[in-house]
């Protein structure tokens, strides 16, 4: 993260005009392009005890959104992959699964009155591997969502994560019955030796069989996850895995660089990444996917155009109004993010799950992060800027009543270094009127409408996201003691 703030005069700089500091800043971003995966902000390692705890009724009655996102977390999987730092436990015991779903149902009974009258536009079941559950327990999750939480499956987009070994006819029949729109399967590699290197024993033929079955059930959107930078991987072997996935014509493909951390099974310095070719692999895959008709929506997500057959309720990309149920799930209100405690080690995860299952009450938030005005601004910027849609200036102004570059002038550096650019966008007349009435002295032409990452900026999303973390949040993340 950049420590020294640099704000040269706002003007277009040619490369030869760069200051040495600006050039050094750009080189720092490029030198460590995969320093962190910031899929939410603030990151979970910035969460701490909330003392006193917040009553959930008090938190949610302040939200005034048109619709919400319901998420259920199933923290069980068949085996723990070497790269995984998610909240999940390798545990196949059926009684453990049933006790967990029982607890989730109790939680839903307490949360339903709090969320009464709040429609859900999205519903996702993630993990772990939700389809590791036996069919009876898997079906219960949908019953809980509909009969207790009030989910309308006809107006909400529904997504479920799965894995090759858990794709069975009985489970897929359940997903089809409940109108699941998107099924996401992590394959990571179609080369057995590469899978073994990340402690993921997987027969490539089993992955192919699972994809065949998923296509037979004709879910509206099939997503496949692949990982680049695996031990022993080459450009040829990486493109082979990508080509294998493309044969099944998934509507969406997520490409993840291999991340390793101290609390994962794979440790830094023992993966072959000392000869790091991840950027070469990424660029080769991006070119291949563009040729195949996929559009890049983020550093990781590539998809073909998709239109749901449902009449879906609207939902903001800012992911406010996320109702996270189950141990390990996070919930987002505008001002407070909260969750159960977080752990990575088997002992810590097992203990946290046991506490969740044994709990009698689930109606307070006692662990999380309270966002002040500055953190809300950063979150808004991060959630928009790292995606294809980009960050619309007038959206920012409408939310915060101030202009983007006045609040975060360091964003200019992205433009000067060619990592972002202004994109003219058609703006509704009423939005222009409101903006010019609010600040009649300033011309709206001073505020180009959308700030969007260039292809090179998109490739450096991880390092740009890391740079945008506030010093206060960064200090909390560095002070986190993982267990």
Coordinates of C-alpha atoms in Angstrom, one line a residue:
X1 CA 0.0 0.0 0.0
X2 CA 1.3 3.5 -0.8
X3 CA 2.2 5.4 2.3
X4 CA 3.1 8.8 0.8
X5 CA 0.2 10.7 -0.7
X6 CA 0.9 12.4 -4.0
X7 CA -1.3 14.9 -5.6
X8 CA 0.3 16.7 -8.6
X9 CA -1.8 19.3 -10.5
X10 CA -4.7 17.7 -12.3
X11 CA -3.7 17.6 -16.0
X12 CA -3.0 14.9 -18.6
X13 CA 0.6 13.7 -18.2
X14 CA 2.5 12.1 -21.0
X15 CA 4.8 9.2 -19.8
X16 CA 8.0 11.3 -20.1
X17 CA 6.4 13.9 -17.8
X18 CA 5.8 11.4 -15.0
X19 CA 7.5 12.3 -11.7
X20 CA 9.9 9.7 -10.4
X21 CA 7.5 9.2 -7.5
X22 CA 4.6 8.5 -9.8
X23 CA 6.6 6.0 -11.8
X24 CA 7.7 4.3 -8.7
X25 CA 4.1 4.0 -7.5
X26 CA 3.0 2.4 -10.7
X27 CA 6.0 0.0 -10.5
X28 CA 5.0 -1.0 -7.0
X29 CA 1.5 -1.9 -8.2
X30 CA 2.9 -4.0 -11.1
X31 CA 5.6 -5.7 -9.0
X32 CA 3.0 -7.5 -6.7
X33 CA -0.2 -7.8 -8.8
X34 CA -1.7 -10.6 -6.6
X35 CA -1.1 -9.2 -3.1
X36 CA -4.7 -9.7 -1.9
X37 CA -8.1 -10.7 -3.1
X38 CA -10.5 -7.9 -1.9
X39 CA -13.9 -9.4 -2.6
X40 CA -15.5 -7.3 0.1
X41 CA -14.6 -4.1 2.0
X42 CA -13.7 -4.0 4.8
X43 CA -12.0 -7.4 4.6
X44 CA -13.0 -10.0 7.2
X45 CA -9.7 -9.7 9.0
X46 CA -10.6 -6.2 10.0
X47 CA -13.6 -7.4 12.0
X48 CA -13.4 -7.2 15.8
X49 CA -15.7 -7.6 18.8
X50 CA -18.6 -5.2 18.8
X51 CA -19.1 -4.1 22.4
X52 CA -21.9 -3.7 23.2
X53 CA -23.4 -5.9 20.6
X54 CA -26.0 -4.5 18.1
X55 CA -29.5 -5.8 18.3
X56 CA -30.4 -6.9 14.8
X57 CA -33.8 -5.4 14.9
X58 CA -32.2 -2.0 15.5
X59 CA -29.7 -2.5 12.6
X60 CA -32.1 -3.6 10.0
X61 CA -35.0 -1.3 10.7
X62 CA -32.7 1.6 9.5
X63 CA -32.3 0.0 6.1
X64 CA -34.6 1.3 3.3
X65 CA -33.7 -0.7 0.3
X66 CA -36.1 -2.0 -2.3
X67 CA -34.8 -5.6 -2.0
X68 CA -32.1 -7.6 -0.2
X69 CA -29.7 -10.5 -0.8
X70 CA -30.2 -13.7 1.2
X71 CA -27.1 -15.8 1.7
X72 CA -26.7 -19.2 3.4
X73 CA -23.3 -20.5 4.3
X74 CA -22.7 -24.3 4.5
X75 CA -19.1 -24.7 6.0
X76 CA -18.5 -28.3 5.0
X77 CA -16.5 -29.8 2.2
X78 CA -15.1 -33.2 1.2
X79 CA -11.5 -32.1 1.6
X80 CA -9.6 -28.9 2.2
X81 CA -7.8 -27.6 -0.8
X82 CA -4.2 -26.4 -0.3
X83 CA -5.0 -22.8 -1.3
X84 CA -8.3 -22.5 0.7
X85 CA -8.6 -19.9 3.5
X86 CA -12.4 -19.9 3.5
X87 CA -14.5 -20.7 6.5
X88 CA -15.0 -24.4 5.8
X89 CA -14.3 -27.7 7.5
X90 CA -13.7 -31.1 5.8
X91 CA -16.4 -33.1 7.5
X92 CA -18.8 -35.6 5.8
X93 CA -20.6 -36.8 8.9
X94 CA -24.4 -36.7 8.3
X95 CA -25.3 -36.1 11.9
X96 CA -23.1 -33.0 12.0
X97 CA -24.7 -31.7 8.8
X98 CA -28.2 -32.2 10.2
X99 CA -27.4 -30.4 13.5
X100 CA -26.0 -27.5 11.5
X101 CA -29.1 -27.2 9.4
X102 CA -31.2 -27.5 12.5
X103 CA -29.3 -24.5 13.9
X104 CA -29.8 -22.6 10.7
X105 CA -33.5 -23.1 10.9
X106 CA -33.5 -21.8 14.5
X107 CA -31.6 -18.7 13.3
X108 CA -34.1 -18.2 10.5
X109 CA -37.0 -18.4 12.9
X110 CA -35.4 -15.5 14.9
X111 CA -34.4 -13.5 11.8
X112 CA -37.7 -13.8 9.9
X113 CA -39.6 -11.2 12.0
X114 CA -36.7 -8.8 11.7
X115 CA -36.7 -9.0 7.9
X116 CA -40.5 -9.2 7.5
X117 CA -41.7 -7.3 4.5
X118 CA -38.2 -7.1 3.0
X119 CA -38.2 -9.0 -0.4
X120 CA -35.1 -10.8 -1.6
X121 CA -33.9 -10.3 -5.1
X122 CA -31.1 -12.8 -4.8
X123 CA -30.5 -16.0 -2.9
X124 CA -27.2 -17.8 -2.8
X125 CA -26.0 -21.0 -1.0
X126 CA -22.3 -21.2 -0.7
X127 CA -19.6 -22.7 1.4
X128 CA -17.8 -25.1 1.6
X129 CA -19.8 -27.3 -0.7
X130 CA -23.6 -27.1 -0.1
X131 CA -24.3 -30.1 -2.3
X132 CA -22.2 -32.2 0.1
X133 CA -25.4 -32.3 2.2
X134 CA -27.6 -35.3 1.7
X135 CA -30.6 -34.5 -0.5
X136 CA -33.0 -34.2 2.5
X137 CA -30.9 -31.5 4.2
X138 CA -30.2 -29.7 0.9
X139 CA -33.9 -29.5 0.2
X140 CA -34.4 -28.1 3.7
X141 CA -32.3 -25.1 2.9
X142 CA -34.8 -24.0 0.2
X143 CA -37.7 -24.7 2.5
X144 CA -36.2 -22.5 5.2
X145 CA -35.6 -19.7 2.7
X146 CA -39.1 -19.8 1.3
X147 CA -41.3 -20.8 4.2
X148 CA -39.5 -19.0 7.0
X149 CA -37.5 -16.2 5.4
X150 CA -40.2 -15.4 2.8
X151 CA -38.1 -15.9 -0.3
X152 CA -40.1 -15.8 -3.6
X153 CA -38.3 -18.1 -6.0
X154 CA -40.1 -16.6 -8.9
X155 CA -38.7 -13.1 -8.5
X156 CA -35.2 -13.9 -7.1
X157 CA -32.0 -15.0 -8.8
X158 CA -30.8 -18.3 -7.1
X159 CA -27.2 -19.5 -7.1
X160 CA -25.7 -22.7 -5.6
X161 CA -22.1 -23.9 -5.4
X162 CA -21.3 -27.5 -6.1
X163 CA -18.3 -29.8 -6.7
X164 CA -17.8 -32.6 -9.2
X165 CA -18.2 -35.5 -6.7
X166 CA -21.5 -34.1 -5.4
X167 CA -23.3 -33.7 -8.7
X168 CA -25.9 -36.4 -8.5
X169 CA -29.3 -36.7 -10.2
X170 CA -31.2 -36.5 -6.9
X171 CA -29.4 -33.3 -5.9
X172 CA -29.8 -31.7 -9.3
X173 CA -33.5 -32.6 -9.3
X174 CA -33.8 -30.5 -6.1
X175 CA -32.0 -27.6 -7.6
X176 CA -34.1 -27.7 -10.7
X177 CA -37.3 -28.0 -8.6
X178 CA -36.5 -24.8 -6.7
X179 CA -35.7 -22.8 -9.9
X180 CA -32.0 -22.4 -9.4
X181 CA -30.6 -20.0 -12.0
X182 CA -26.9 -20.4 -11.5
X183 CA -24.8 -23.4 -10.6
X184 CA -21.1 -22.8 -9.9
X185 CA -18.6 -25.6 -9.9
X186 CA -14.9 -25.3 -8.9
X187 CA -12.8 -27.5 -11.0
X188 CA -9.5 -25.6 -10.9
X189 CA -7.6 -27.9 -13.3
X190 CA -8.4 -30.7 -15.7
X191 CA -4.9 -32.1 -15.2
X192 CA -4.8 -34.6 -12.3
X193 CA -1.2 -33.9 -11.3
X194 CA -1.9 -30.2 -11.0
X195 CA -4.9 -31.0 -8.8
X196 CA -2.8 -33.2 -6.6
X197 CA -0.3 -30.5 -6.2
X198 CA -2.9 -28.3 -4.4
X199 CA -4.1 -31.2 -2.2
X200 CA -7.3 -31.6 -4.3
X201 CA -7.6 -35.2 -5.4
X202 CA -9.8 -35.0 -8.4
X203 CA -10.2 -37.3 -11.4
X204 CA -10.6 -35.1 -14.5
X205 CA -13.1 -37.6 -16.0
X206 CA -15.4 -37.1 -12.9
X207 CA -15.3 -33.3 -13.6
X208 CA -16.3 -33.9 -17.2
X209 CA -19.1 -36.3 -16.2
X210 CA -20.4 -33.6 -13.7
X211 CA -20.4 -31.0 -16.4
X212 CA -22.3 -33.3 -18.8
X213 CA -25.0 -33.8 -16.2
X214 CA -25.2 -30.1 -15.4
X215 CA -25.7 -29.4 -19.1
X216 CA -28.4 -32.1 -19.3
X217 CA -30.3 -30.3 -16.5
X218 CA -30.0 -27.1 -18.5
X219 CA -29.6 -24.6 -15.7
X220 CA -29.8 -21.0 -17.1
X221 CA -26.3 -20.2 -16.1
X222 CA -23.4 -22.6 -15.5
X223 CA -20.2 -21.2 -14.0
X224 CA -16.8 -22.9 -13.9
X225 CA -13.9 -21.9 -11.6
X226 CA -10.3 -22.4 -12.8
X227 CA -7.0 -21.5 -11.0
X228 CA -3.8 -20.3 -12.7
X229 CA -0.3 -20.4 -11.2
X230 CA -0.6 -24.0 -9.9
X231 CA 2.7 -25.8 -9.1
X232 CA 4.1 -27.2 -12.3
X233 CA 1.6 -25.4 -14.5
X234 CA 2.7 -24.1 -17.9
X235 CA 0.9 -21.9 -20.4
X236 CA 0.1 -25.0 -22.5
X237 CA -1.3 -26.9 -19.6
X238 CA -3.3 -23.9 -18.4
X239 CA -4.8 -23.3 -21.8
X240 CA -5.6 -27.0 -22.0
X241 CA -7.7 -26.8 -18.8
X242 CA -9.4 -23.7 -20.2
X243 CA -10.2 -25.3 -23.5
X244 CA -11.6 -28.4 -21.7
X245 CA -14.0 -26.1 -19.8
X246 CA -15.0 -24.2 -23.0
X247 CA -16.1 -27.5 -24.6
X248 CA -19.0 -27.5 -22.2
X249 CA -20.0 -23.9 -23.1
X250 CA -20.4 -22.5 -19.6
X251 CA -22.1 -19.1 -19.6
X252 CA -19.6 -17.9 -17.1
X253 CA -16.0 -18.6 -16.2
X254 CA -14.1 -17.3 -13.1
X255 CA -10.3 -17.3 -13.4
X256 CA -8.5 -17.1 -10.0
X257 CA -4.8 -16.7 -9.5
X258 CA -3.3 -19.0 -7.0
X259 CA -3.1 -17.3 -3.6
X260 CA -1.1 -18.7 -0.7
X261 CA -1.1 -17.5 2.8
X262 CA 0.5 -18.6 6.1
X263 CA -2.7 -20.3 7.3
X264 CA -3.3 -22.3 4.1
X265 CA -1.9 -25.8 3.5
X266 CA 0.3 -24.5 0.6
X267 CA 2.8 -22.1 2.1
X268 CA 4.5 -19.1 0.4
X269 CA 7.8 -20.1 -1.1
X270 CA 6.8 -23.7 -1.8
X271 CA 4.5 -23.4 -4.8
X272 CA 6.9 -22.6 -7.7
X273 CA 5.6 -19.0 -7.7
X274 CA 9.2 -17.8 -7.1
X275 CA 9.2 -18.1 -10.9
X276 CA 5.9 -16.4 -11.2
X277 CA 4.1 -16.6 -14.6
X278 CA 0.6 -15.8 -13.4
X279 CA 0.4 -12.6 -15.4
X280 CA 1.4 -14.4 -18.6
X281 CA -1.2 -17.1 -17.8
X282 CA -3.9 -14.5 -17.2
X283 CA -3.2 -12.6 -20.4
X284 CA -3.2 -15.9 -22.4
X285 CA -6.6 -16.9 -20.9
X286 CA -8.1 -13.4 -21.4
X287 CA -7.2 -13.5 -25.1
X288 CA -8.6 -17.0 -25.5
X289 CA -11.9 -16.1 -23.8
X290 CA -12.4 -12.9 -25.8
X291 CA -11.9 -14.9 -28.9
X292 CA -14.6 -17.3 -27.7
X293 CA -17.1 -14.5 -27.2
X294 CA -16.8 -13.9 -23.5
X295 CA -17.0 -10.4 -22.0
X296 CA -14.6 -9.5 -19.1
X297 CA -16.6 -8.1 -16.2
X298 CA -13.8 -8.1 -13.6
X299 CA -10.3 -9.4 -13.3
X300 CA -11.8 -12.8 -12.5
X301 CA -15.2 -13.0 -14.2
X302 CA -15.8 -13.6 -17.9
X303 CA -19.3 -14.3 -19.1
X304 CA -21.5 -14.4 -22.2
X305 CA -24.6 -12.2 -22.3
X306 CA -27.3 -13.7 -20.1
X307 CA -30.9 -12.7 -19.5
X308 CA -33.0 -14.4 -16.8
X309 CA -36.4 -15.7 -17.7
X310 CA -37.6 -14.5 -14.3
X311 CA -38.9 -11.0 -13.5
X312 CA -36.2 -10.2 -11.0
X313 CA -36.3 -7.5 -8.4
X314 CA -33.5 -5.0 -8.6
X315 CA -30.4 -5.2 -6.4
X316 CA -27.4 -2.8 -6.0
X317 CA -23.9 -4.0 -7.0
X318 CA -22.8 -2.3 -3.7
X319 CA -24.1 -5.4 -1.9
X320 CA -25.7 -3.6 1.0
X321 CA -28.7 -5.3 2.4
X322 CA -27.0 -8.7 2.5
X323 CA -28.5 -11.1 5.0
X324 CA -26.0 -13.7 5.8
X325 CA -27.3 -16.8 7.6
X326 CA -25.2 -19.7 8.9
X327 CA -21.8 -19.9 10.6
X328 CA -19.2 -18.0 8.6
X329 CA -21.7 -15.9 6.6
X330 CA -21.4 -12.1 6.6
X331 CA -24.2 -9.6 6.7
X332 CA -24.0 -6.0 5.4
X333 CA -26.1 -3.1 6.4
X334 CA -25.0 0.3 5.2
X335 CA -23.2 1.2 8.4
X336 CA -22.4 -2.2 10.1
X337 CA -20.9 -5.4 8.7
X338 CA -21.1 -8.4 11.0
X339 CA -20.5 -12.1 11.0
X340 CA -19.6 -15.0 13.3
X341 CA -16.0 -15.2 14.3
X342 CA -13.5 -16.2 11.6
X343 CA -11.0 -19.0 11.6
X344 CA -8.9 -21.0 9.2
X345 CA -7.3 -23.8 11.1
X346 CA -9.4 -27.0 11.6
X347 CA -9.5 -26.6 15.4
X348 CA -10.7 -23.0 15.2
X349 CA -13.3 -23.7 12.6
X350 CA -14.7 -26.7 14.4
X351 CA -14.9 -24.7 17.6
X352 CA -16.7 -21.8 16.0
X353 CA -19.2 -24.1 14.3
X354 CA -19.8 -25.9 17.6
X355 CA -20.6 -22.6 19.3
X356 CA -23.0 -21.7 16.5
X357 CA -24.9 -25.0 16.7
X358 CA -25.1 -24.8 20.5
X359 CA -26.3 -21.2 20.5
X360 CA -29.9 -20.4 21.6
X361 CA -30.0 -16.8 20.3
X362 CA -28.9 -15.3 17.0
X363 CA -30.5 -11.9 17.2
X364 CA -27.4 -9.7 17.9
X365 CA -24.3 -8.7 16.0
X366 CA -21.3 -9.1 18.3
X367 CA -18.4 -9.3 15.8
X368 CA -17.9 -7.1 12.8
X369 CA -17.0 -3.6 11.6
X370 CA -18.7 -0.2 12.0
X371 CA -18.2 1.9 8.8
X372 CA -17.8 5.6 9.2
X373 CA -18.5 8.1 6.4
X374 CA -15.0 7.8 4.9
X375 CA -15.1 4.0 4.9
X376 CA -18.5 4.0 3.2
X377 CA -17.0 6.2 0.5
X378 CA -14.1 3.8 0.0
X379 CA -16.4 0.8 -0.1
X380 CA -18.6 2.5 -2.7
X381 CA -15.5 3.2 -4.9
X382 CA -14.0 -0.2 -4.6
X383 CA -17.2 -2.1 -5.3
X384 CA -17.7 -0.1 -8.5
X385 CA -14.2 0.6 -9.8
X386 CA -13.0 -3.0 -9.9
X387 CA -15.8 -4.1 -12.2
X388 CA -16.5 -3.5 -15.9
X389 CA -19.3 -1.0 -15.2
X390 CA -16.9 1.4 -13.6
X391 CA -17.7 4.2 -11.1
X392 CA -20.2 6.8 -12.2
X393 CA -19.5 10.2 -10.8
X394 CA -23.1 11.1 -10.5
X395 CA -23.9 7.9 -8.6
X396 CA -21.2 8.9 -6.2
X397 CA -22.5 12.4 -5.9
X398 CA -26.0 11.2 -5.4
X399 CA -24.9 9.0 -2.5
X400 CA -22.5 11.3 -0.8
X401 CA -23.2 14.9 -1.9
X402 CA -19.7 15.5 -3.0
X403 CA -17.5 14.9 -6.0
X404 CA -15.3 11.8 -6.3
X405 CA -11.9 13.5 -6.9
X406 CA -12.5 16.0 -4.2
X407 CA -12.8 13.2 -1.7
X408 CA -10.2 10.8 -3.1
X409 CA -7.8 12.8 -5.2
X410 CA -5.3 10.0 -5.3
X411 CA -7.5 8.3 -7.9
X412 CA -6.0 10.7 -10.4
X413 CA -2.9 8.6 -10.3
X414 CA -4.8 5.7 -12.0
X415 CA -5.5 8.0 -14.9
X416 CA -2.1 9.5 -15.2
X417 CA -0.5 6.0 -15.3
X418 CA -3.0 4.6 -17.8
X419 CA -4.6 2.2 -15.4
X420 CA -8.0 4.0 -15.6
X421 CA -9.8 6.3 -18.0
X422 CA -12.9 8.5 -18.2
X423 CA -15.7 7.1 -20.2
X424 CA -18.4 9.4 -21.5
X425 CA -21.8 8.0 -20.5
X426 CA -25.3 9.0 -21.3
X427 CA -26.7 10.5 -18.1
X428 CA -30.4 11.0 -17.3
X429 CA -31.4 14.6 -17.6
X430 CA -32.9 14.7 -14.1
X431 CA -29.6 13.6 -12.7
X432 CA -27.8 16.4 -14.5
X433 CA -30.4 18.9 -13.2
X434 CA -30.0 17.8 -9.7
X435 CA -26.2 18.0 -9.8
X436 CA -26.1 21.4 -11.4
X437 CA -28.8 22.8 -9.0
X438 CA -26.8 21.5 -6.1
X439 CA -23.6 23.2 -7.3
X440 CA -24.6 25.8 -9.9
X441 CA -21.1 27.4 -10.0
X442 CA -19.4 24.2 -11.1
X443 CA -20.0 22.9 -14.6
X444 CA -21.1 19.3 -14.9
X445 CA -18.6 19.0 -17.7
X446 CA -15.8 19.1 -15.1
X447 CA -17.0 15.7 -13.9
X448 CA -16.8 13.0 -16.7
X449 CA -19.4 10.5 -16.0
X450 CA -17.6 7.1 -15.5
X451 CA -14.2 6.1 -14.2
X452 CA -13.3 2.7 -15.6
X453 CA -10.2 0.6 -15.4
X454 CA -8.3 0.0 -18.6
X455 CA -7.3 -3.6 -19.5
X456 CA -4.0 -3.2 -17.8
X457 CA -5.7 -1.7 -14.7
X458 CA -8.2 -4.6 -14.7
X459 CA -5.2 -7.0 -14.6
X460 CA -3.9 -5.1 -11.6
X461 CA -7.2 -5.1 -9.7
X462 CA -5.8 -6.9 -6.7
X463 CA -3.0 -4.4 -6.2
X464 CA -5.3 -1.4 -6.9
X465 CA -7.8 -2.7 -4.4
X466 CA -5.1 -3.2 -1.8
X467 CA -3.9 0.4 -2.4
X468 CA -7.4 1.8 -1.9
X469 CA -7.7 0.2 1.6
X470 CA -7.7 2.9 4.2
X471 CA -4.8 3.1 6.7
X472 CA -7.1 2.4 9.6
X473 CA -8.5 -0.8 8.0
X474 CA -5.1 -1.8 6.8
X475 CA -3.7 -1.6 10.4
X476 CA -6.5 -3.8 11.6
X477 CA -5.9 -6.4 8.9
X478 CA -2.2 -6.4 9.7
X479 CA -2.9 -6.8 13.4
X480 CA -5.3 -9.7 12.9
X481 CA -4.1 -12.9 14.6
X482 CA -5.4 -15.8 12.5
X483 CA -6.3 -19.1 14.1

